[in-house]
CSV table of C-alpha atoms (C1' of nucleotides) in Angstrom, one decimal:
chain,number,residue,atom,x,y,z
A,21,MET,CA,106.5,75.8,100.6
A,22,SER,CA,103.7,77.4,98.9
A,23,ILE,CA,104.6,76.1,95.4
A,24,ASP,CA,103.9,72.6,96.5
A,25,LEU,CA,100.4,73.7,97.5
A,26,ALA,CA,100.0,75.2,94.1
A,27,ILE,CA,101.3,72.1,92.2
A,28,LEU,CA,99.2,69.6,94.2
A,29,GLY,CA,96.2,71.7,94.1
A,30,VAL,CA,96.2,72.0,90.4
A,31,LEU,CA,97.4,68.4,89.9
A,32,ARG,CA,94.5,67.2,92.1
A,33,ASP,CA,92.1,68.2,89.2
A,34,ALA,CA,94.1,66.8,86.3
A,35,ASP,CA,97.3,65.2,85.2
A,36,LEU,CA,99.6,67.7,83.6
A,37,HIS,CA,103.0,68.3,82.4
A,38,GLY,CA,105.1,71.3,83.8
A,39,TYR,CA,104.4,73.8,81.0
A,40,GLU,CA,100.7,73.5,81.2
A,41,LEU,CA,100.8,73.2,85.0
A,42,ARG,CA,102.5,76.6,85.1
A,43,LYS,CA,99.9,78.3,83.1
A,44,ARG,CA,97.1,76.8,85.3
A,45,ILE,CA,98.9,78.1,88.4
A,46,SER,CA,99.3,81.5,86.9
A,47,GLU,CA,95.5,81.7,86.1
A,48,LEU,CA,94.5,80.8,89.6
A,49,THR,CA,94.3,84.5,90.6
A,50,GLY,CA,95.0,87.8,89.0
A,51,ARG,CA,97.7,89.1,91.2
A,52,ALA,CA,99.4,86.6,93.4
A,53,ALA,CA,100.2,83.3,91.6
A,54,ALA,CA,102.8,83.1,88.7
A,55,VAL,CA,105.7,80.7,89.2
A,56,SER,CA,108.8,80.5,87.0
A,57,PHE,CA,110.0,77.4,85.4
A,58,GLY,CA,113.2,77.8,87.4
A,59,SER,CA,111.2,77.0,90.5
A,60,LEU,CA,108.6,74.7,89.0
A,61,TYR,CA,110.7,72.0,87.6
A,62,PRO,CA,112.9,71.5,90.7
A,63,ALA,CA,109.8,71.5,92.8
A,64,LEU,CA,108.3,68.8,90.6
A,65,ALA,CA,111.4,66.7,90.8
A,66,ARG,CA,111.4,67.1,94.6
A,67,LEU,CA,107.8,66.1,94.9
A,68,GLU,CA,108.4,63.1,92.5
A,69,ARG,CA,111.3,62.0,94.9
A,70,ALA,CA,108.9,62.4,97.8
A,71,GLU,CA,106.4,60.3,95.9
A,72,ALA,CA,103.8,63.0,96.2
A,73,VAL,CA,103.5,63.1,92.3
A,74,LYS,CA,104.6,60.6,89.7
A,75,ALA,CA,105.1,60.5,86.0
A,76,VAL,CA,102.1,58.9,84.2
A,77,GLU,CA,101.8,57.6,80.8
A,78,PRO,CA,100.4,60.3,78.6
A,79,ALA,CA,97.9,57.8,77.3
A,80,ALA,CA,96.5,57.7,80.9
A,81,VAL,CA,95.3,61.3,80.5
A,82,GLU,CA,92.7,60.4,78.1
A,83,LEU,CA,91.7,57.4,80.2
A,84,ARG,CA,91.3,59.6,83.3
A,85,SER,CA,89.5,62.4,81.5
A,86,ILE,CA,86.2,60.6,81.0
A,87,PRO,CA,85.2,59.1,84.4
A,88,LEU,CA,86.1,62.2,86.5
A,89,THR,CA,83.1,64.3,87.7
A,90,GLY,CA,84.7,67.7,88.2
A,91,SER,CA,86.7,70.1,85.9
A,92,LEU,CA,85.4,68.5,82.7
A,93,SER,CA,86.6,71.3,80.5
A,94,GLY,CA,90.1,71.4,82.2
A,95,GLU,CA,90.5,67.8,81.2
A,96,ALA,CA,89.1,68.5,77.7
A,97,SER,CA,91.8,71.1,77.1
A,98,VAL,CA,94.5,68.6,77.9
A,99,PHE,CA,92.8,66.3,75.3
A,100,ARG,CA,92.7,69.0,72.7
A,101,SER,CA,96.4,69.8,73.1
A,102,ARG,CA,97.2,66.2,72.7
A,103,ARG,CA,95.0,65.6,69.7
A,104,ARG,CA,97.2,68.0,67.5
A,105,GLU,CA,100.2,65.6,68.1
A,106,PRO,CA,101.2,62.6,66.0
A,107,PRO,CA,100.7,59.2,68.0
A,108,GLY,CA,104.3,58.2,68.5
A,109,ARG,CA,106.0,61.6,69.3
A,110,SER,CA,105.4,64.7,71.2
A,111,GLY,CA,107.5,67.8,71.9
A,112,ARG,CA,110.6,67.3,73.8
A,113,ALA,CA,110.3,64.4,76.1
A,114,ARG,CA,107.2,65.8,77.7
A,115,LYS,CA,106.6,64.5,81.2
A,116,VAL,CA,103.1,64.3,82.5
A,117,TYR,CA,102.6,64.2,86.3
A,118,GLY,CA,99.8,62.9,88.3
A,119,ILE,CA,99.2,63.2,91.9
A,120,THR,CA,99.6,60.1,94.2
A,121,GLU,CA,97.7,59.0,97.2
A,122,HIS,CA,100.5,60.3,99.3
A,123,GLY,CA,100.4,63.6,97.4
A,124,ARG,CA,96.7,63.9,98.4
A,125,GLN,CA,97.5,63.4,101.9
A,126,LEU,CA,100.3,66.1,101.6
A,127,LEU,CA,97.9,68.4,100.0
A,128,ALA,CA,95.5,68.0,102.9
A,129,ASP,CA,98.4,68.6,105.4
A,130,LEU,CA,99.5,71.8,103.6
A,131,LEU,CA,95.8,73.0,103.6
A,132,ASP,CA,95.6,72.4,107.3
A,133,ASP,CA,98.9,74.1,108.2
A,134,PRO,CA,97.8,77.2,110.2
A,135,ALA,CA,100.7,79.3,109.0
A,136,ASP,CA,99.5,81.5,106.0
A,137,ASP,CA,100.7,84.6,104.4
A,138,GLU,CA,98.9,86.6,101.7
A,139,ARG,CA,99.9,84.1,98.9
A,140,SER,CA,99.3,80.8,100.6
A,141,PHE,CA,96.1,81.9,101.9
A,142,ALA,CA,94.8,82.7,98.4
A,143,LEU,CA,96.0,79.2,97.3
A,144,LYS,CA,94.3,77.6,100.2
A,145,VAL,CA,90.9,79.2,99.4
A,146,ALA,CA,91.4,78.1,95.7
A,147,PHE,CA,91.6,74.5,96.9
A,148,CYS,CA,89.7,74.5,100.0
A,149,GLY,CA,86.8,72.5,98.5
A,150,GLU,CA,89.0,69.7,99.4
A,151,LEU,CA,88.5,70.5,103.3
A,152,SER,CA,85.6,69.5,105.6
A,153,PRO,CA,83.3,72.5,106.3
A,154,ALA,CA,84.7,72.7,109.8
A,155,ARG,CA,88.2,73.0,108.6
A,156,ARG,CA,87.2,75.5,106.1
A,157,LEU,CA,85.6,77.7,108.7
A,158,GLU,CA,88.8,77.4,110.7
A,159,LEU,CA,90.9,78.5,107.7
A,160,PHE,CA,88.6,81.5,107.2
A,161,GLU,CA,88.4,82.5,110.8
A,162,ARG,CA,92.2,82.3,111.4
A,163,ARG,CA,92.7,84.7,108.5
A,164,ARG,CA,90.0,86.9,109.6
A,165,SER,CA,91.7,87.3,113.0
A,166,VAL,CA,95.0,88.1,111.4
A,167,LEU,CA,93.4,90.8,109.3
A,168,ALA,CA,91.5,92.2,112.2
A,169,GLY,CA,94.8,92.7,114.0
A,170,LEU,CA,96.3,94.5,111.1
A,171,LEU,CA,93.2,96.6,110.9
A,172,ALA,CA,93.4,97.5,114.5
A,173,GLY,CA,96.9,98.6,114.0
A,174,ALA,CA,96.2,100.7,110.9
A,175,ARG,CA,93.4,102.4,112.6
A,176,ALA,CA,95.5,103.2,115.7
A,177,ARG,CA,98.1,104.7,113.3
A,178,ARG,CA,95.5,106.8,111.7
A,179,ARG,CA,94.1,108.1,114.9
A,180,ARG,CA,97.3,109.9,115.4
A,181,PRO,CA,96.8,112.6,112.8
A,182,ASP,CA,99.5,114.8,113.8
A,183,GLU,CA,102.3,112.3,113.4
A,184,HIS,CA,102.5,112.2,109.6
A,185,PRO,CA,101.5,115.3,107.8
A,186,ASP,CA,102.6,113.9,104.4
A,187,PRO,CA,99.3,113.7,102.3
A,188,TYR,CA,100.5,110.9,100.2
A,189,LEU,CA,101.5,108.8,103.2
A,190,ARG,CA,98.0,109.5,104.6
A,191,SER,CA,96.3,108.6,101.4
A,192,LEU,CA,98.4,105.2,101.1
A,193,ARG,CA,97.2,104.4,104.7
A,194,ASP,CA,93.6,105.2,104.2
A,195,HIS,CA,93.6,103.1,101.1
A,196,ASP,CA,95.4,100.2,103.0
A,197,THR,CA,92.9,100.3,105.8
A,198,ALA,CA,90.1,100.3,103.2
A,199,ALA,CA,91.6,97.4,101.5
A,200,ILE,CA,91.8,95.3,104.8
A,201,GLU,CA,88.2,96.1,105.5
A,202,HIS,CA,87.3,95.0,102.1
A,203,ASP,CA,89.2,91.6,102.7
A,204,ILE,CA,87.5,91.3,106.1
A,205,ALA,CA,84.0,91.8,104.6
A,206,TRP,CA,84.8,89.1,102.0
A,207,LEU,CA,85.9,86.8,104.7
A,208,ASP,CA,82.8,87.4,106.7
A,209,ARG,CA,80.6,86.5,103.6
A,210,LEU,CA,82.6,83.2,103.3
A,211,ILE,CA,82.2,82.5,107.0
A,212,ALA,CA,78.6,83.2,107.0
A,213,ASP,CA,78.1,80.8,103.9
A,214,GLU,CA,80.0,78.2,105.7
A,215,ARG,CA,78.0,78.5,108.9
A,216,ALA,CA,74.9,78.3,106.9
A,217,ALA,CA,76.2,75.2,105.2
A,218,LEU,CA,76.9,73.5,108.5
A,219,GLN,CA,73.3,74.2,109.5
A,220,GLN,CA,71.6,72.3,106.7
A,221,PRO,CA,73.9,69.4,105.7
A,222,HIS,CA,72.8,69.6,102.0
A,223,PRO,CA,73.0,73.2,100.8
A,224,PRO,CA,72.1,74.1,97.3
A,225,ALA,CA,75.2,76.0,96.1
A,226,THR,CA,78.3,73.9,97.3
A,227,PRO,CA,77.7,70.1,97.3
A,228,ALA,CA,79.4,69.2,94.1
A,229,GLN,CA,82.9,68.8,95.5
A,230,GLU,CA,82.2,66.7,98.5
A,231,ASP,CA,81.7,63.3,96.8
A,232,HIS,CA,85.2,62.1,95.9
A,233,ARG,CA,86.2,59.9,98.8
B,1,MET,CA,116.4,96.8,96.6
B,2,SER,CA,113.3,97.8,98.1
B,3,ILE,CA,114.7,97.9,101.7
B,4,ASP,CA,117.0,100.7,100.6
B,5,LEU,CA,114.1,102.7,99.4
B,6,ALA,CA,112.4,102.3,102.9
B,7,ILE,CA,115.6,103.1,104.8
B,8,LEU,CA,116.3,106.3,102.7
B,9,GLY,CA,112.8,107.4,102.6
B,10,VAL,CA,112.4,107.3,106.5
B,11,LEU,CA,115.9,108.6,107.0
B,12,ARG,CA,115.0,111.6,104.8
B,13,ASP,CA,112.7,112.9,107.6
B,14,ALA,CA,114.9,112.1,110.6
B,15,ASP,CA,118.2,110.8,111.8
B,16,LEU,CA,117.7,107.5,113.4
B,17,HIS,CA,119.3,104.3,114.7
B,18,GLY,CA,118.5,100.9,113.4
B,19,TYR,CA,116.2,99.7,116.0
B,20,GLU,CA,114.0,102.9,115.7
B,21,LEU,CA,114.3,102.9,112.1
B,22,ARG,CA,112.7,99.4,111.8
B,23,LYS,CA,109.7,100.5,113.8
B,24,ARG,CA,109.2,103.5,111.5
B,25,ILE,CA,109.4,101.3,108.5
B,26,SER,CA,107.0,98.7,109.9
B,27,GLU,CA,104.5,101.6,110.6
B,28,LEU,CA,104.5,102.9,107.1
B,29,THR,CA,101.6,100.7,106.0
B,30,GLY,CA,99.5,98.0,107.6
B,31,ARG,CA,100.3,95.1,105.4
B,32,ALA,CA,103.4,95.4,103.3
B,33,ALA,CA,106.4,96.8,105.1
B,34,ALA,CA,108.1,95.1,108.1
B,35,VAL,CA,111.7,94.3,107.7
B,36,SER,CA,113.8,92.1,110.0
B,37,PHE,CA,117.1,93.1,111.7
B,38,GLY,CA,118.8,90.5,109.8
B,39,SER,CA,118.3,92.4,106.6
B,40,LEU,CA,118.2,96.0,108.0
B,41,TYR,CA,121.5,96.0,109.6
B,42,PRO,CA,123.5,94.6,106.7
B,43,ALA,CA,121.5,97.0,104.4
B,44,LEU,CA,122.6,99.9,106.6
B,45,ALA,CA,126.2,98.8,106.5
B,46,ARG,CA,126.0,98.5,102.8
B,47,LEU,CA,124.4,101.9,102.4
B,48,GLU,CA,127.1,103.4,104.7
B,49,ARG,CA,129.9,101.9,102.6
B,50,ALA,CA,128.1,103.4,99.5
B,51,GLU,CA,128.1,106.7,101.4
B,52,ALA,CA,124.3,107.1,101.0
B,53,VAL,CA,123.9,107.3,104.8
B,54,LYS,CA,126.6,108.0,107.5
B,55,ALA,CA,126.8,107.8,111.3
B,56,VAL,CA,126.1,111.0,112.9
B,57,GLU,CA,126.7,112.3,116.4
B,58,PRO,CA,123.7,111.6,118.5
B,59,ALA,CA,124.0,115.2,119.8
B,60,ALA,CA,123.3,116.3,116.2
B,61,VAL,CA,119.9,114.7,116.5
B,62,GLU,CA,118.6,117.5,118.9
B,63,LEU,CA,120.4,120.1,116.8
B,64,ARG,CA,118.7,119.0,113.7
B,65,SER,CA,115.3,118.5,115.1
B,66,ILE,CA,114.3,122.1,115.6
B,67,PRO,CA,114.8,123.8,112.1
B,68,LEU,CA,113.3,121.1,110.0
B,69,THR,CA,109.8,122.0,108.6
B,70,GLY,CA,108.3,118.5,108.2
B,71,SER,CA,107.7,115.6,110.5
B,72,LEU,CA,108.0,117.7,113.6
B,73,SER,CA,106.4,115.1,116.0
B,74,GLY,CA,108.6,112.4,114.5
B,75,GLU,CA,111.8,114.5,115.6
B,76,ALA,CA,110.1,115.1,118.9
B,77,SER,CA,109.9,111.4,119.7
B,78,VAL,CA,113.5,110.9,119.0
B,79,PHE,CA,114.1,113.8,121.4
B,80,ARG,CA,112.0,112.2,124.0
B,81,SER,CA,113.6,108.8,123.8
B,82,ARG,CA,117.0,110.5,124.2
B,83,ARG,CA,116.0,112.6,127.1
B,84,ARG,CA,115.7,109.5,129.3
B,85,GLU,CA,119.3,108.5,129.0
B,86,PRO,CA,122.2,109.7,131.1
B,87,PRO,CA,124.5,112.2,129.2
B,88,GLY,CA,127.6,109.9,128.8
B,89,ARG,CA,126.1,106.6,128.0
B,90,SER,CA,123.2,104.9,126.1
B,91,GLY,CA,122.2,101.4,125.3
B,92,ARG,CA,124.7,99.3,123.5
B,93,ALA,CA,126.9,101.5,121.3
B,94,ARG,CA,123.9,102.9,119.5
B,95,LYS,CA,124.6,104.2,116.1
B,96,VAL,CA,122.5,107.1,114.7
B,97,TYR,CA,122.4,107.3,111.0
B,98,GLY,CA,121.7,110.3,108.7
B,99,ILE,CA,121.1,110.5,105.1
B,100,THR,CA,123.8,112.1,102.9
B,101,GLU,CA,123.4,114.3,99.8
B,102,HIS,CA,124.4,111.2,97.8
B,103,GLY,CA,121.7,109.2,99.6
B,104,ARG,CA,119.1,111.8,98.7
B,105,GLN,CA,120.1,111.4,95.0
B,106,LEU,CA,119.9,107.6,95.4
B,107,LEU,CA,116.4,108.0,96.8
B,108,ALA,CA,115.3,110.1,93.9
B,109,ASP,CA,116.8,107.5,91.5
B,110,LEU,CA,115.0,104.7,93.3
B,111,LEU,CA,111.8,106.7,93.2
B,112,ASP,CA,112.3,107.1,89.5
B,113,ASP,CA,113.0,103.6,88.7
B,114,PRO,CA,109.9,102.4,86.7
B,115,ALA,CA,110.1,98.7,87.9
B,116,ASP,CA,107.6,98.4,90.7
B,117,ASP,CA,105.9,95.5,92.4
B,118,GLU,CA,103.2,95.7,95.0
B,119,ARG,CA,105.7,96.5,97.9
B,120,SER,CA,107.9,99.0,96.2
B,121,PHE,CA,105.0,100.8,94.8
B,122,ALA,CA,103.5,101.3,98.2
B,123,LEU,CA,106.8,102.7,99.5
B,124,LYS,CA,107.1,105.1,96.5
B,125,VAL,CA,103.7,106.5,97.2
B,126,ALA,CA,104.7,107.0,100.9
B,127,PHE,CA,107.6,109.0,99.9
B,128,CYS,CA,106.5,110.7,96.5
B,129,GLY,CA,106.2,113.9,98.1
B,130,GLU,CA,109.8,114.3,97.2
B,131,LEU,CA,109.0,114.0,93.4
B,132,SER,CA,107.9,116.7,91.1
B,133,PRO,CA,104.2,116.6,90.3
B,134,ALA,CA,105.1,115.5,86.7
B,135,ARG,CA,107.1,112.6,88.0
B,136,ARG,CA,104.4,111.6,90.5
B,137,LEU,CA,101.9,111.5,87.8
B,138,GLU,CA,104.0,109.2,85.8
B,139,LEU,CA,104.4,106.8,88.9
B,140,PHE,CA,100.6,106.7,89.4
B,141,GLU,CA,99.9,106.2,85.7
B,142,ARG,CA,102.5,103.5,85.3
B,143,ARG,CA,101.0,101.6,88.2
B,144,ARG,CA,97.4,102.1,86.9
B,145,SER,CA,98.4,100.6,83.5
B,146,VAL,CA,99.8,97.5,85.2
B,147,LEU,CA,96.6,97.1,87.2
B,148,ALA,CA,94.5,97.6,84.3
B,149,GLY,CA,96.3,94.8,82.6
B,150,LEU,CA,95.8,92.5,85.5
B,151,LEU,CA,92.1,93.5,85.6
B,152,ALA,CA,91.7,92.7,81.9
B,153,GLY,CA,93.1,89.2,82.5
B,154,ALA,CA,91.0,88.6,85.6
B,155,ARG,CA,87.8,89.6,83.7
B,156,ALA,CA,88.7,87.4,80.8
B,157,ARG,CA,89.1,84.5,83.1
B,158,ARG,CA,85.8,85.2,84.7
B,159,ARG,CA,84.1,85.5,81.4
B,160,ARG,CA,84.6,81.7,81.0
B,161,PRO,CA,82.2,80.5,83.7
B,162,ASP,CA,82.2,76.8,82.7
B,163,GLU,CA,86.0,76.4,83.2
B,164,HIS,CA,86.1,76.4,86.9
B,165,PRO,CA,83.1,75.2,88.6
B,166,ASP,CA,84.6,75.3,92.1
B,167,PRO,CA,82.7,78.0,94.0
B,168,TYR,CA,85.6,78.9,96.3
B,169,LEU,CA,88.0,79.5,93.3
B,170,ARG,CA,85.1,81.7,91.9
B,171,SER,CA,84.7,83.6,95.1
B,172,LEU,CA,88.5,84.1,95.2
B,173,ARG,CA,88.7,85.4,91.8
B,174,ASP,CA,85.6,87.7,92.1
B,175,HIS,CA,87.3,89.2,95.4
B,176,ASP,CA,90.6,89.5,93.5
B,177,THR,CA,88.9,91.4,90.7
B,178,ALA,CA,87.0,93.7,93.0
B,179,ALA,CA,90.4,94.4,94.9
B,180,ILE,CA,92.1,95.3,91.7
B,181,GLU,CA,89.1,97.6,90.8
B,182,HIS,CA,89.5,99.2,94.1
B,183,ASP,CA,93.1,100.0,93.7
B,184,ILE,CA,92.5,101.4,90.4
B,185,ALA,CA,89.7,103.7,91.7
B,186,TRP,CA,92.2,104.9,94.3
B,187,LEU,CA,94.8,105.5,91.7
B,188,ASP,CA,92.3,107.4,89.5
B,189,ARG,CA,91.7,109.7,92.4
B,190,LEU,CA,95.4,110.3,93.0
B,191,ILE,CA,95.9,111.0,89.4
B,192,ALA,CA,92.9,113.4,89.2
B,193,ASP,CA,94.2,115.2,92.2
B,194,GLU,CA,97.7,115.5,90.6
B,195,ARG,CA,96.3,116.8,87.3
B,196,ALA,CA,94.3,119.3,89.2
B,197,ALA,CA,97.6,120.5,91.1
B,198,LEU,CA,99.3,120.9,87.8
B,199,GLN,CA,96.7,123.2,86.6
B,200,GLN,CA,96.9,125.5,89.6
B,201,PRO,CA,100.5,125.8,90.8
B,202,HIS,CA,99.5,126.3,94.5
B,203,PRO,CA,97.0,123.6,95.5
B,204,PRO,CA,95.6,123.1,98.9
B,205,ALA,CA,97.6,119.9,99.2
B,206,THR,CA,95.0,117.2,100.0
B,207,PRO,CA,95.3,114.2,97.7
B,208,ALA,CA,92.8,111.4,97.6
B,209,GLN,CA,91.5,110.1,101.0
B,210,GLU,CA,89.4,107.1,101.4
B,211,ASP,CA,86.9,108.7,103.7
B,212,HIS,CA,85.2,105.5,104.4
B,213,ARG,CA,82.8,105.7,107.4
C,18,DG,C1',114.5,78.6,56.7
C,19,DT,C1',113.5,80.9,60.4
C,20,DC,C1',110.5,82.6,63.9
C,21,DA,C1',107.2,81.8,67.6
C,22,DT,C1',105.7,78.6,70.8
C,23,DC,C1',106.0,74.5,73.3
C,24,DA,C1',108.8,72.1,76.5
C,25,DT,C1',112.5,70.7,80.1
C,26,DG,C1',115.9,71.5,82.8
C,27,DT,C1',120.4,73.7,85.3
C,28,DA,C1',123.3,77.5,87.5
C,29,DA,C1',124.0,81.6,89.7
C,30,DG,C1',122.5,84.8,92.5
C,31,DC,C1',119.5,88.0,95.1
C,32,DC,C1',116.9,89.1,98.7
C,33,DG,C1',115.3,88.0,102.6
C,34,DT,C1',114.2,85.2,106.8
C,35,DT,C1',115.1,82.8,111.3
C,36,DA,C1',118.0,81.7,114.7
C,37,DC,C1',121.8,82.8,117.3
C,38,DA,C1',125.3,85.7,120.0
C,39,DT,C1',126.0,89.6,122.8
C,40,DG,C1',125.2,93.1,125.9
C,41,DA,C1',123.3,97.3,128.2
C,42,DT,C1',119.4,99.7,130.7
C,43,DT,C1',115.0,99.7,133.3
C,44,DG,C1',111.6,98.1,136.4
C,45,DC,C1',110.0,95.0,139.7
D,26,DG,C1',118.9,89.6,140.7
D,27,DC,C1',115.7,88.6,137.0
D,28,DA,C1',112.8,89.6,133.3
D,29,DA,C1',111.7,92.7,129.6
D,30,DT,C1',113.0,95.8,126.4
D,31,DC,C1',116.4,98.2,123.8
D,32,DA,C1',120.2,97.6,120.7
D,33,DT,C1',123.5,95.6,117.2
D,34,DG,C1',125.2,92.4,114.6
D,35,DT,C1',126.4,87.4,112.3
D,36,DA,C1',125.4,82.8,110.0
D,37,DA,C1',122.8,79.6,107.9
D,38,DC,C1',119.6,78.8,105.0
D,39,DG,C1',115.3,79.0,102.0
D,40,DG,C1',112.7,80.1,98.2
D,41,DC,C1',112.3,82.2,94.1
D,42,DT,C1',114.1,84.7,90.0
D,43,DT,C1',116.8,85.5,85.9
D,44,DA,C1',119.6,83.8,82.5
D,45,DC,C1',121.3,80.2,80.1
D,46,DA,C1',121.2,75.6,77.4
D,47,DT,C1',118.7,72.4,74.5
D,48,DG,C1',115.7,70.9,71.4
D,49,DA,C1',111.2,69.7,68.9
D,50,DT,C1',107.0,71.4,66.0
D,51,DG,C1',104.2,74.3,63.4
D,52,DA,C1',103.2,78.4,60.8
D,53,DC,C1',104.4,81.5,57.2
DNA sequence: GTCATCATGTAAGCCGTTACATGATTGC
DNA sequence: GCAATCATGTAACGGCTTACATGATGAC
């Protein structure tokens, strides 16, 4: 359930109510993301029943926003949005959710799950700061091998030039092949960076996320 | 229903039975396509009820394979697969479908439908040889404007560097932005070719190719 | 005073998948 | 005679969307 991944991943950084949560999820990437309320709210209810998230006192948002090290401006925007409201009342029974310890574990499990399609892989990358470098490397390499398989198929098809004389289909396939190659090149960069980070335990660019727990 | 588009588009070029049809659909592009039997067979039944396709005599396959101008080798492979079988019997009650006149009209309508997601757009490109140059141009430009909107959003998000310090999310977004730009560049080539073709009524029929490596 | 936005939720339904049932043909 | 492949279908279920219902707040 890729929506759980999105919810838990975003909630990991800040306590949020559904409406705001949806905006954050939509902004994760340009193409993929975007969930509707019709799936978000039931999913939140389900995760609450499973005790992966729980409703928190809105007041707790301010309390939590100060001590956290990461995502400062994200917390600040929640703060801003609350500032406008009178102390006693807010919109319609706004329900702010926070991730639980069990939710964190579930997020870790979801990130570890080797099955990933286009969409869930993107989400996993967005949240993979959570993972150990070794797990991250596995994630990237698993995806790379899937794409390598697709690329092999795409190239094989293109090597039979007679079979599809339609120039538009040809152009589509050429573009598709190039897009896969582009994705693989990106993954190769991520993999190389990860390998480099494994060599020297304290790399300059990506140490920030590792300190919580 | 994007599966209808795929079925009709492939059936336009050759009469086929379900099993073979599925293979052809899967081979259209490297990433998108691929339908399961569980959706293919019911869809074929539905299209047959709607008289967009009809079961044809397997013997008609050979008859039809000669006079058609396009997709010669595609027809030939059907011929090959039938050659192996004894005259009276084949696998289990194999049902060969052909497109009807009404089916062709439906295909044209589906190609014209302005709503397109990632998947259906790819299918439309694969089959857009069917369309008039002006309609093709509309198709490409409609898609281009959608991608331009996504790109604007993606760039705006990237222009707020403070908001998401996570390096993996950053990398994901950068890659996503680049992929959208790549798609737009491809569309621009298709559009330019189409415009050129509109100028001189008898073009050499070679739309944009990636020509990478 | 009404419109846009914020906010939460439910219900119906679409589109597709996996898993299962069935069976013929081919090659070993 | 057994496995792999070809071939067609059904059933159950899953996940997500649209459309709807409801209502508060702020801006103009």
